[in-house]
Protein backbone atom coordinates (compact mmCIF):
# COMPACT_ATOMS: atom_id res chain seq x y z
CA UNK A 1 0.00 0.00 0.00
CA UNK A 2 2.63 2.38 1.12
CA UNK A 3 4.63 1.87 -2.01
CA UNK A 4 1.69 2.84 -4.20
CA UNK A 5 1.27 6.05 -2.21
CA UNK A 6 4.97 6.67 -2.43
CA UNK A 7 4.83 6.07 -6.13
CA UNK A 8 1.93 8.50 -6.55
CA UNK A 9 3.58 10.97 -4.16
CA UNK A 10 6.94 10.47 -5.78
CA UNK A 11 5.48 11.18 -9.20
CA UNK A 12 3.78 14.38 -8.08
CA UNK A 13 7.02 15.60 -6.46
CA UNK A 14 9.17 14.59 -9.36
CA UNK A 15 8.95 16.36 -12.72
CA UNK A 16 6.02 14.92 -14.71
CA UNK A 17 7.17 14.35 -18.26
CA UNK A 18 4.48 14.79 -20.94
CA UNK A 19 4.78 13.76 -24.55
CA UNK A 20 4.39 17.32 -25.86
CA UNK A 21 6.03 20.35 -24.21
CA UNK A 22 3.58 22.10 -21.92
CA UNK A 23 4.20 25.75 -22.55
CA UNK A 24 3.90 26.40 -26.26
CA UNK A 25 5.00 29.99 -26.73
CA UNK A 26 2.64 31.53 -29.24
CA UNK A 27 4.16 34.77 -30.41
CA UNK A 28 1.78 37.09 -28.56
CA UNK A 29 1.67 39.85 -31.21
CA UNK A 30 0.25 42.96 -29.64
CA UNK A 31 -3.03 43.39 -31.53
CA UNK A 32 -5.01 46.61 -31.53
CA UNK A 33 -8.27 47.74 -33.04
CA UNK A 34 -7.31 49.92 -36.00
CA UNK A 35 -10.69 51.63 -36.00
CA UNK A 36 -10.31 52.87 -32.46
CA UNK A 37 -6.76 53.97 -33.12
CA UNK A 38 -7.54 55.71 -36.40
CA UNK A 39 -10.83 57.04 -35.06
CA UNK A 40 -12.83 55.69 -38.02
CA UNK A 41 -16.48 55.52 -37.05
CA UNK A 42 -18.08 54.19 -40.23
CA UNK A 43 -16.97 51.26 -42.36
CA UNK A 44 -17.75 52.15 -45.95
CA UNK A 45 -18.99 49.26 -48.07
CA UNK A 46 -18.20 51.07 -51.29
CA UNK A 47 -14.40 50.80 -51.42
CA UNK A 48 -13.46 47.14 -51.66
CA UNK A 49 -9.71 47.79 -51.38
CA UNK A 50 -10.05 48.73 -47.73
CA UNK A 51 -12.31 45.74 -47.01
CA UNK A 52 -9.84 43.34 -48.68
CA UNK A 53 -7.65 43.62 -45.60
CA UNK A 54 -10.37 41.94 -43.49
CA UNK A 55 -10.86 39.09 -45.91
CA UNK A 56 -8.61 36.09 -46.48
CA UNK A 57 -7.43 35.14 -49.98
CA UNK A 58 -10.51 32.96 -50.36
CA UNK A 59 -12.81 35.92 -49.76
CA UNK A 60 -13.93 34.80 -46.31
CA UNK A 61 -14.18 37.33 -43.44
CA UNK A 62 -11.22 37.05 -41.04
CA UNK A 63 -12.02 36.44 -37.35
CA UNK A 64 -11.35 39.06 -34.71
CA UNK A 65 -8.52 37.12 -33.10
CA UNK A 66 -6.49 37.57 -36.30
CA UNK A 67 -7.40 41.13 -37.20
CA UNK A 68 -7.68 42.31 -33.62
CA UNK A 69 -10.66 44.57 -34.24
CA UNK A 70 -13.09 45.17 -31.39
CA UNK A 71 -16.53 43.56 -31.44
CA UNK A 72 -18.38 46.76 -32.30
CA UNK A 73 -16.30 47.40 -35.42
CA UNK A 74 -16.07 43.74 -36.40
CA UNK A 75 -19.86 43.76 -36.81
CA UNK A 76 -19.68 46.89 -38.97
CA UNK A 77 -16.91 45.32 -41.05
CA UNK A 78 -18.86 42.10 -41.60
CA UNK A 79 -21.99 44.03 -42.54
CA UNK A 80 -20.00 46.18 -44.97
CA UNK A 81 -18.36 43.11 -46.53
CA UNK A 82 -21.75 41.46 -47.01
CA UNK A 83 -23.13 44.59 -48.66
CA UNK A 84 -20.08 44.82 -50.92
CA UNK A 85 -20.58 41.19 -51.89
CA UNK A 86 -24.23 41.89 -52.70
CA UNK A 87 -23.19 44.70 -55.02
CA UNK A 88 -20.57 42.49 -56.69
CA UNK A 89 -17.81 44.81 -55.51
CA UNK A 90 -16.31 41.81 -53.72
CA UNK A 91 -16.58 38.11 -54.61
CA UNK A 92 -18.43 35.63 -52.40
CA UNK A 93 -15.76 33.04 -53.17
CA UNK A 94 -12.55 33.74 -54.98
CA UNK A 95 -8.80 33.46 -54.93
CA UNK A 96 -8.24 37.16 -55.15
CA UNK A 97 -5.04 37.96 -53.29
CA UNK A 98 -3.09 35.08 -54.75
CA UNK B 1 -36.49 63.08 -43.20
CA UNK B 2 -34.01 60.23 -43.20
CA UNK B 3 -30.74 60.14 -45.03
CA UNK B 4 -30.48 57.31 -47.56
CA UNK B 5 -27.91 56.08 -50.03
CA UNK B 6 -28.78 53.88 -53.00
CA UNK B 7 -26.31 52.09 -55.25
CA UNK B 8 -27.64 50.30 -58.30
CA UNK B 9 -26.16 48.44 -61.26
CA UNK B 10 -27.59 48.81 -64.75
CA UNK B 11 -27.38 46.28 -67.55
CA UNK B 12 -24.15 46.80 -69.58
CA UNK B 13 -25.89 46.25 -72.93
CA UNK B 14 -27.83 49.50 -72.58
CA UNK B 15 -26.99 52.42 -74.81
CA UNK B 16 -25.79 55.71 -73.36
CA UNK B 17 -29.09 57.54 -73.62
CA UNK B 18 -31.07 54.61 -72.23
CA UNK B 19 -28.91 54.80 -69.13
CA UNK B 20 -29.41 58.55 -68.85
CA UNK B 21 -33.13 58.12 -69.26
CA UNK B 22 -33.30 55.44 -66.56
CA UNK B 23 -31.28 57.48 -64.09
CA UNK B 24 -33.42 60.53 -64.93
CA UNK B 25 -36.57 58.50 -64.30
CA UNK B 26 -35.56 57.60 -60.76
CA UNK B 27 -34.27 61.07 -60.06
CA UNK B 28 -37.58 62.61 -61.09
CA UNK B 29 -39.47 60.06 -59.02
CA UNK B 30 -37.43 61.03 -55.97
CA UNK B 31 -37.74 64.77 -56.48
CA UNK B 32 -41.47 64.36 -57.06
CA UNK B 33 -41.66 62.76 -53.62
CA UNK B 34 -39.97 65.79 -52.10
CA UNK B 35 -36.53 64.24 -51.81
CA UNK B 36 -33.45 66.41 -51.73
CA UNK B 37 -30.70 64.66 -53.68
CA UNK B 38 -27.41 65.43 -51.93
CA UNK B 39 -25.03 63.59 -54.20
CA UNK B 40 -25.14 61.74 -57.54
CA UNK B 41 -22.22 59.65 -58.74
CA UNK B 42 -21.70 57.65 -61.91
CA UNK B 43 -18.96 55.06 -61.53
CA UNK B 44 -19.41 54.06 -65.15
CA UNK B 45 -18.78 50.60 -66.50
CA UNK B 46 -17.15 48.41 -63.85
CA UNK B 47 -16.20 44.73 -63.88
CA UNK B 48 -18.35 42.65 -61.53
CA UNK B 49 -16.70 40.38 -58.97
CA UNK B 50 -18.98 37.56 -60.13
CA UNK B 51 -21.31 37.30 -63.13
CA UNK B 52 -24.85 38.58 -62.52
CA UNK B 53 -27.46 37.37 -65.04
CA UNK B 54 -24.53 36.04 -67.09
CA UNK B 55 -23.14 39.55 -67.46
CA UNK B 56 -19.55 40.34 -66.50
CA UNK B 57 -19.81 44.11 -66.07
CA UNK B 58 -22.37 46.77 -65.24
CA UNK B 59 -22.99 50.51 -64.98
CA UNK B 60 -22.80 51.58 -61.34
CA UNK B 61 -24.73 54.60 -60.07
CA UNK B 62 -24.94 56.13 -56.62
CA UNK B 63 -27.74 58.32 -55.24
CA UNK B 64 -27.52 59.99 -51.86
CA UNK B 65 -30.68 61.77 -50.75
CA UNK B 66 -32.91 62.80 -47.89
CA UNK B 67 -36.51 61.71 -48.05
CA UNK B 68 -39.46 60.56 -45.98
CA UNK B 69 -39.23 56.95 -44.94
CA UNK B 70 -42.48 56.06 -46.66
CA UNK B 71 -41.15 56.65 -50.19
CA UNK B 72 -38.54 53.90 -50.03
CA UNK B 73 -40.98 51.03 -50.56
CA UNK B 74 -42.50 52.32 -53.83
CA UNK B 75 -39.00 53.22 -55.00
CA UNK B 76 -37.81 49.66 -54.45
CA UNK B 77 -40.90 48.27 -56.18
CA UNK B 78 -39.91 50.33 -59.21
CA UNK B 79 -36.38 49.00 -58.98
CA UNK B 80 -37.66 45.43 -58.94
CA UNK B 81 -39.98 45.98 -61.89
CA UNK B 82 -37.29 47.63 -64.02
CA UNK B 83 -35.64 44.87 -66.06
CA UNK B 84 -32.69 47.12 -66.96
CA UNK B 85 -31.73 47.10 -63.30
CA UNK B 86 -29.50 44.19 -62.36
CA UNK B 87 -29.05 44.92 -58.67
CA UNK B 88 -29.76 47.68 -56.15
CA UNK B 89 -29.05 48.35 -52.48
CA UNK B 90 -30.65 51.08 -50.38
CA UNK B 91 -28.95 51.92 -47.08
CA UNK B 92 -30.12 54.23 -44.34
CA UNK B 93 -27.20 56.40 -43.20
CA UNK B 94 -26.74 57.09 -39.50
CA UNK B 95 -24.86 60.14 -38.30
CA UNK B 96 -21.46 58.49 -38.76
CA UNK B 97 -22.47 57.50 -42.26
CA UNK B 98 -23.53 61.03 -43.11
CA UNK B 99 -20.20 62.47 -41.90
CA UNK B 100 -18.32 59.85 -43.87
CA UNK B 101 -20.32 60.66 -46.99
CA UNK B 102 -19.55 64.38 -46.64
CA UNK B 103 -15.83 63.71 -46.34
CA UNK B 104 -16.03 61.32 -49.26
CA UNK B 105 -17.60 64.01 -51.46
CA UNK B 106 -14.79 66.39 -50.50
CA UNK B 107 -12.21 63.72 -51.26
CA UNK B 108 -13.74 62.88 -54.63
CA UNK B 109 -14.01 66.58 -55.54
CA UNK B 110 -10.43 67.31 -54.51
CA UNK B 111 -9.14 64.32 -56.47
CA UNK B 112 -11.13 65.37 -59.53
CA UNK B 113 -10.17 69.05 -59.50
mmCIF file with all atom_site columns, C-alpha atoms in Angstrom, chain A:
data_model
loop_
_atom_site.group_PDB
_atom_site.id
_atom_site.type_symbol
_atom_site.label_atom_id
_atom_site.label_alt_id
_atom_site.label_comp_id
_atom_site.label_asym_id
_atom_site.label_entity_id
_atom_site.label_seq_id
_atom_site.pdbx_PDB_ins_code
_atom_site.Cartn_x
_atom_site.Cartn_y
_atom_site.Cartn_z
_atom_site.occupancy
_atom_site.B_iso_or_equiv
_atom_site.pdbx_formal_charge
_atom_site.auth_seq_id
_atom_site.auth_comp_id
_atom_site.auth_asym_id
_atom_site.auth_atom_id
_atom_site.pdbx_PDB_model_num
ATOM 1  C CA . UNK A 1 1  ? 0.000   0.000  0.000   1.00 0.00 ? 1  UNK A CA 1
ATOM 2  C CA . UNK A 1 2  ? 2.627   2.377  1.115   1.00 0.00 ? 2  UNK A CA 1
ATOM 3  C CA . UNK A 1 3  ? 4.631   1.868  -2.014  1.00 0.00 ? 3  UNK A CA 1
ATOM 4  C CA . UNK A 1 4  ? 1.688   2.841  -4.199  1.00 0.00 ? 4  UNK A CA 1
ATOM 5  C CA . UNK A 1 5  ? 1.270   6.049  -2.206  1.00 0.00 ? 5  UNK A CA 1
ATOM 6  C CA . UNK A 1 6  ? 4.969   6.670  -2.429  1.00 0.00 ? 6  UNK A CA 1
ATOM 7  C CA . UNK A 1 7  ? 4.825   6.074  -6.129  1.00 0.00 ? 7  UNK A CA 1
ATOM 8  C CA . UNK A 1 8  ? 1.926   8.499  -6.549  1.00 0.00 ? 8  UNK A CA 1
ATOM 9  C CA . UNK A 1 9  ? 3.576   10.972 -4.156  1.00 0.00 ? 9  UNK A CA 1
ATOM 10 C CA . UNK A 1 10 ? 6.942   10.471 -5.777  1.00 0.00 ? 10 UNK A CA 1
ATOM 11 C CA . UNK A 1 11 ? 5.479   11.179 -9.198  1.00 0.00 ? 11 UNK A CA 1
ATOM 12 C CA . UNK A 1 12 ? 3.776   14.376 -8.077  1.00 0.00 ? 12 UNK A CA 1
ATOM 13 C CA . UNK A 1 13 ? 7.016   15.598 -6.456  1.00 0.00 ? 13 UNK A CA 1
ATOM 14 C CA . UNK A 1 14 ? 9.165   14.590 -9.355  1.00 0.00 ? 14 UNK A CA 1
ATOM 15 C CA . UNK A 1 15 ? 8.952   16.362 -12.717 1.00 0.00 ? 15 UNK A CA 1
ATOM 16 C CA . UNK A 1 16 ? 6.020   14.916 -14.710 1.00 0.00 ? 16 UNK A CA 1
ATOM 17 C CA . UNK A 1 17 ? 7.167   14.352 -18.261 1.00 0.00 ? 17 UNK A CA 1
ATOM 18 C CA . UNK A 1 18 ? 4.484   14.787 -20.936 1.00 0.00 ? 18 UNK A CA 1
ATOM 19 C CA . UNK A 1 19 ? 4.781   13.758 -24.552 1.00 0.00 ? 19 UNK A CA 1
ATOM 20 C CA . UNK A 1 20 ? 4.391   17.316 -25.857 1.00 0.00 ? 20 UNK A CA 1
ATOM 21 C CA . UNK A 1 21 ? 6.033   20.353 -24.208 1.00 0.00 ? 21 UNK A CA 1
ATOM 22 C CA . UNK A 1 22 ? 3.575   22.102 -21.916 1.00 0.00 ? 22 UNK A CA 1
ATOM 23 C CA . UNK A 1 23 ? 4.205   25.752 -22.546 1.00 0.00 ? 23 UNK A CA 1
ATOM 24 C CA . UNK A 1 24 ? 3.898   26.395 -26.256 1.00 0.00 ? 24 UNK A CA 1
ATOM 25 C CA . UNK A 1 25 ? 5.003   29.992 -26.726 1.00 0.00 ? 25 UNK A CA 1
ATOM 26 C CA . UNK A 1 26 ? 2.636   31.530 -29.241 1.00 0.00 ? 26 UNK A CA 1
ATOM 27 C CA . UNK A 1 27 ? 4.161   34.772 -30.411 1.00 0.00 ? 27 UNK A CA 1
ATOM 28 C CA . UNK A 1 28 ? 1.782   37.092 -28.564 1.00 0.00 ? 28 UNK A CA 1
ATOM 29 C CA . UNK A 1 29 ? 1.672   39.847 -31.210 1.00 0.00 ? 29 UNK A CA 1
ATOM 30 C CA . UNK A 1 30 ? 0.248   42.965 -29.640 1.00 0.00 ? 30 UNK A CA 1
ATOM 31 C CA . UNK A 1 31 ? -3.027  43.393 -31.528 1.00 0.00 ? 31 UNK A CA 1
ATOM 32 C CA . UNK A 1 32 ? -5.015  46.608 -31.530 1.00 0.00 ? 32 UNK A CA 1
ATOM 33 C CA . UNK A 1 33 ? -8.270  47.742 -33.038 1.00 0.00 ? 33 UNK A CA 1
ATOM 34 C CA . UNK A 1 34 ? -7.308  49.921 -36.003 1.00 0.00 ? 34 UNK A CA 1
ATOM 35 C CA . UNK A 1 35 ? -10.690 51.625 -35.997 1.00 0.00 ? 35 UNK A CA 1
ATOM 36 C CA . UNK A 1 36 ? -10.306 52.869 -32.458 1.00 0.00 ? 36 UNK A CA 1
ATOM 37 C CA . UNK A 1 37 ? -6.763  53.967 -33.122 1.00 0.00 ? 37 UNK A CA 1
ATOM 38 C CA . UNK A 1 38 ? -7.538  55.709 -36.403 1.00 0.00 ? 38 UNK A CA 1
ATOM 39 C CA . UNK A 1 39 ? -10.832 57.036 -35.059 1.00 0.00 ? 39 UNK A CA 1
ATOM 40 C CA . UNK A 1 40 ? -12.830 55.692 -38.023 1.00 0.00 ? 40 UNK A CA 1
ATOM 41 C CA . UNK A 1 41 ? -16.477 55.517 -37.050 1.00 0.00 ? 41 UNK A CA 1
ATOM 42 C CA . UNK A 1 42 ? -18.084 54.189 -40.230 1.00 0.00 ? 42 UNK A CA 1
ATOM 43 C CA . UNK A 1 43 ? -16.972 51.258 -42.359 1.00 0.00 ? 43 UNK A CA 1
ATOM 44 C CA . UNK A 1 44 ? -17.755 52.155 -45.946 1.00 0.00 ? 44 UNK A CA 1
ATOM 45 C CA . UNK A 1 45 ? -18.993 49.256 -48.068 1.00 0.00 ? 45 UNK A CA 1
ATOM 46 C CA . UNK A 1 46 ? -18.203 51.068 -51.290 1.00 0.00 ? 46 UNK A CA 1
ATOM 47 C CA . UNK A 1 47 ? -14.404 50.802 -51.415 1.00 0.00 ? 47 UNK A CA 1
ATOM 48 C CA . UNK A 1 48 ? -13.457 47.144 -51.661 1.00 0.00 ? 48 UNK A CA 1
ATOM 49 C CA . UNK A 1 49 ? -9.713  47.789 -51.382 1.00 0.00 ? 49 UNK A CA 1
ATOM 50 C CA . UNK A 1 50 ? -10.050 48.727 -47.726 1.00 0.00 ? 50 UNK A CA 1
ATOM 51 C CA . UNK A 1 51 ? -12.313 45.741 -47.010 1.00 0.00 ? 51 UNK A CA 1
ATOM 52 C CA . UNK A 1 52 ? -9.842  43.339 -48.677 1.00 0.00 ? 52 UNK A CA 1
ATOM 53 C CA . UNK A 1 53 ? -7.652  43.618 -45.599 1.00 0.00 ? 53 UNK A CA 1
ATOM 54 C CA . UNK A 1 54 ? -10.367 41.945 -43.493 1.00 0.00 ? 54 UNK A CA 1
ATOM 55 C CA . UNK A 1 55 ? -10.863 39.091 -45.913 1.00 0.00 ? 55 UNK A CA 1
ATOM 56 C CA . UNK A 1 56 ? -8.609  36.086 -46.480 1.00 0.00 ? 56 UNK A CA 1
ATOM 57 C CA . UNK A 1 57 ? -7.428  35.140 -49.977 1.00 0.00 ? 57 UNK A CA 1
ATOM 58 C CA . UNK A 1 58 ? -10.514 32.957 -50.365 1.00 0.00 ? 58 UNK A CA 1
ATOM 59 C CA . UNK A 1 59 ? -12.811 35.918 -49.758 1.00 0.00 ? 59 UNK A CA 1
ATOM 60 C CA . UNK A 1 60 ? -13.928 34.803 -46.306 1.00 0.00 ? 60 UNK A CA 1
ATOM 61 C CA . UNK A 1 61 ? -14.179 37.330 -43.440 1.00 0.00 ? 61 UNK A CA 1
ATOM 62 C CA . UNK A 1 62 ? -11.222 37.052 -41.039 1.00 0.00 ? 62 UNK A CA 1
ATOM 63 C CA . UNK A 1 63 ? -12.022 36.437 -37.354 1.00 0.00 ? 63 UNK A CA 1
ATOM 64 C CA . UNK A 1 64 ? -11.351 39.059 -34.706 1.00 0.00 ? 64 UNK A CA 1
ATOM 65 C CA . UNK A 1 65 ? -8.524  37.121 -33.101 1.00 0.00 ? 65 UNK A CA 1
ATOM 66 C CA . UNK A 1 66 ? -6.492  37.571 -36.296 1.00 0.00 ? 66 UNK A CA 1
ATOM 67 C CA . UNK A 1 67 ? -7.401  41.129 -37.198 1.00 0.00 ? 67 UNK A CA 1
ATOM 68 C CA . UNK A 1 68 ? -7.676  42.313 -33.623 1.00 0.00 ? 68 UNK A CA 1
ATOM 69 C CA . UNK A 1 69 ? -10.662 44.567 -34.244 1.00 0.00 ? 69 UNK A CA 1
ATOM 70 C CA . UNK A 1 70 ? -13.092 45.174 -31.391 1.00 0.00 ? 70 UNK A CA 1
ATOM 71 C CA . UNK A 1 71 ? -16.526 43.560 -31.444 1.00 0.00 ? 71 UNK A CA 1
ATOM 72 C CA . UNK A 1 72 ? -18.376 46.764 -32.301 1.00 0.00 ? 72 UNK A CA 1
ATOM 73 C CA . UNK A 1 73 ? -16.305 47.404 -35.425 1.00 0.00 ? 73 UNK A CA 1
ATOM 74 C CA . UNK A 1 74 ? -16.070 43.738 -36.403 1.00 0.00 ? 74 UNK A CA 1
ATOM 75 C CA . UNK A 1 75 ? -19.864 43.760 -36.811 1.00 0.00 ? 75 UNK A CA 1
ATOM 76 C CA . UNK A 1 76 ? -19.676 46.885 -38.965 1.00 0.00 ? 76 UNK A CA 1
ATOM 77 C CA . UNK A 1 77 ? -16.910 45.320 -41.054 1.00 0.00 ? 77 UNK A CA 1
ATOM 78 C CA . UNK A 1 78 ? -18.856 42.097 -41.598 1.00 0.00 ? 78 UNK A CA 1
ATOM 79 C CA . UNK A 1 79 ? -21.988 44.026 -42.545 1.00 0.00 ? 79 UNK A CA 1
ATOM 80 C CA . UNK A 1 80 ? -20.003 46.179 -44.965 1.00 0.00 ? 80 UNK A CA 1
ATOM 81 C CA . UNK A 1 81 ? -18.359 43.111 -46.527 1.00 0.00 ? 81 UNK A CA 1
ATOM 82 C CA . UNK A 1 82 ? -21.751 41.465 -47.011 1.00 0.00 ? 82 UNK A CA 1
ATOM 83 C CA . UNK A 1 83 ? -23.132 44.592 -48.660 1.00 0.00 ? 83 UNK A CA 1
ATOM 84 C CA . UNK A 1 84 ? -20.077 44.821 -50.923 1.00 0.00 ? 84 UNK A CA 1
ATOM 85 C CA . UNK A 1 85 ? -20.581 41.190 -51.890 1.00 0.00 ? 85 UNK A CA 1
ATOM 86 C CA . UNK A 1 86 ? -24.229 41.892 -52.698 1.00 0.00 ? 86 UNK A CA 1
ATOM 87 C CA . UNK A 1 87 ? -23.188 44.705 -55.021 1.00 0.00 ? 87 UNK A CA 1
ATOM 88 C CA . UNK A 1 88 ? -20.573 42.487 -56.690 1.00 0.00 ? 88 UNK A CA 1
ATOM 89 C CA . UNK A 1 89 ? -17.809 44.806 -55.511 1.00 0.00 ? 89 UNK A CA 1
ATOM 90 C CA . UNK A 1 90 ? -16.313 41.806 -53.721 1.00 0.00 ? 90 UNK A CA 1
ATOM 91 C CA . UNK A 1 91 ? -16.582 38.107 -54.611 1.00 0.00 ? 91 UNK A CA 1
ATOM 92 C CA . UNK A 1 92 ? -18.430 35.631 -52.404 1.00 0.00 ? 92 UNK A CA 1
ATOM 93 C CA . UNK A 1 93 ? -15.761 33.044 -53.167 1.00 0.00 ? 93 UNK A CA 1
ATOM 94 C CA . UNK A 1 94 ? -12.554 33.740 -54.976 1.00 0.00 ? 94 UNK A CA 1
ATOM 95 C CA . UNK A 1 95 ? -8.798  33.462 -54.930 1.00 0.00 ? 95 UNK A CA 1
ATOM 96 C CA . UNK A 1 96 ? -8.236  37.163 -55.153 1.00 0.00 ? 96 UNK A CA 1
ATOM 97 C CA . UNK A 1 97 ? -5.044  37.956 -53.289 1.00 0.00 ? 97 UNK A CA 1
ATOM 98 C CA . UNK A 1 98 ? -3.095  35.079 -54.753 1.00 0.00 ? 98 UNK A CA 1
#
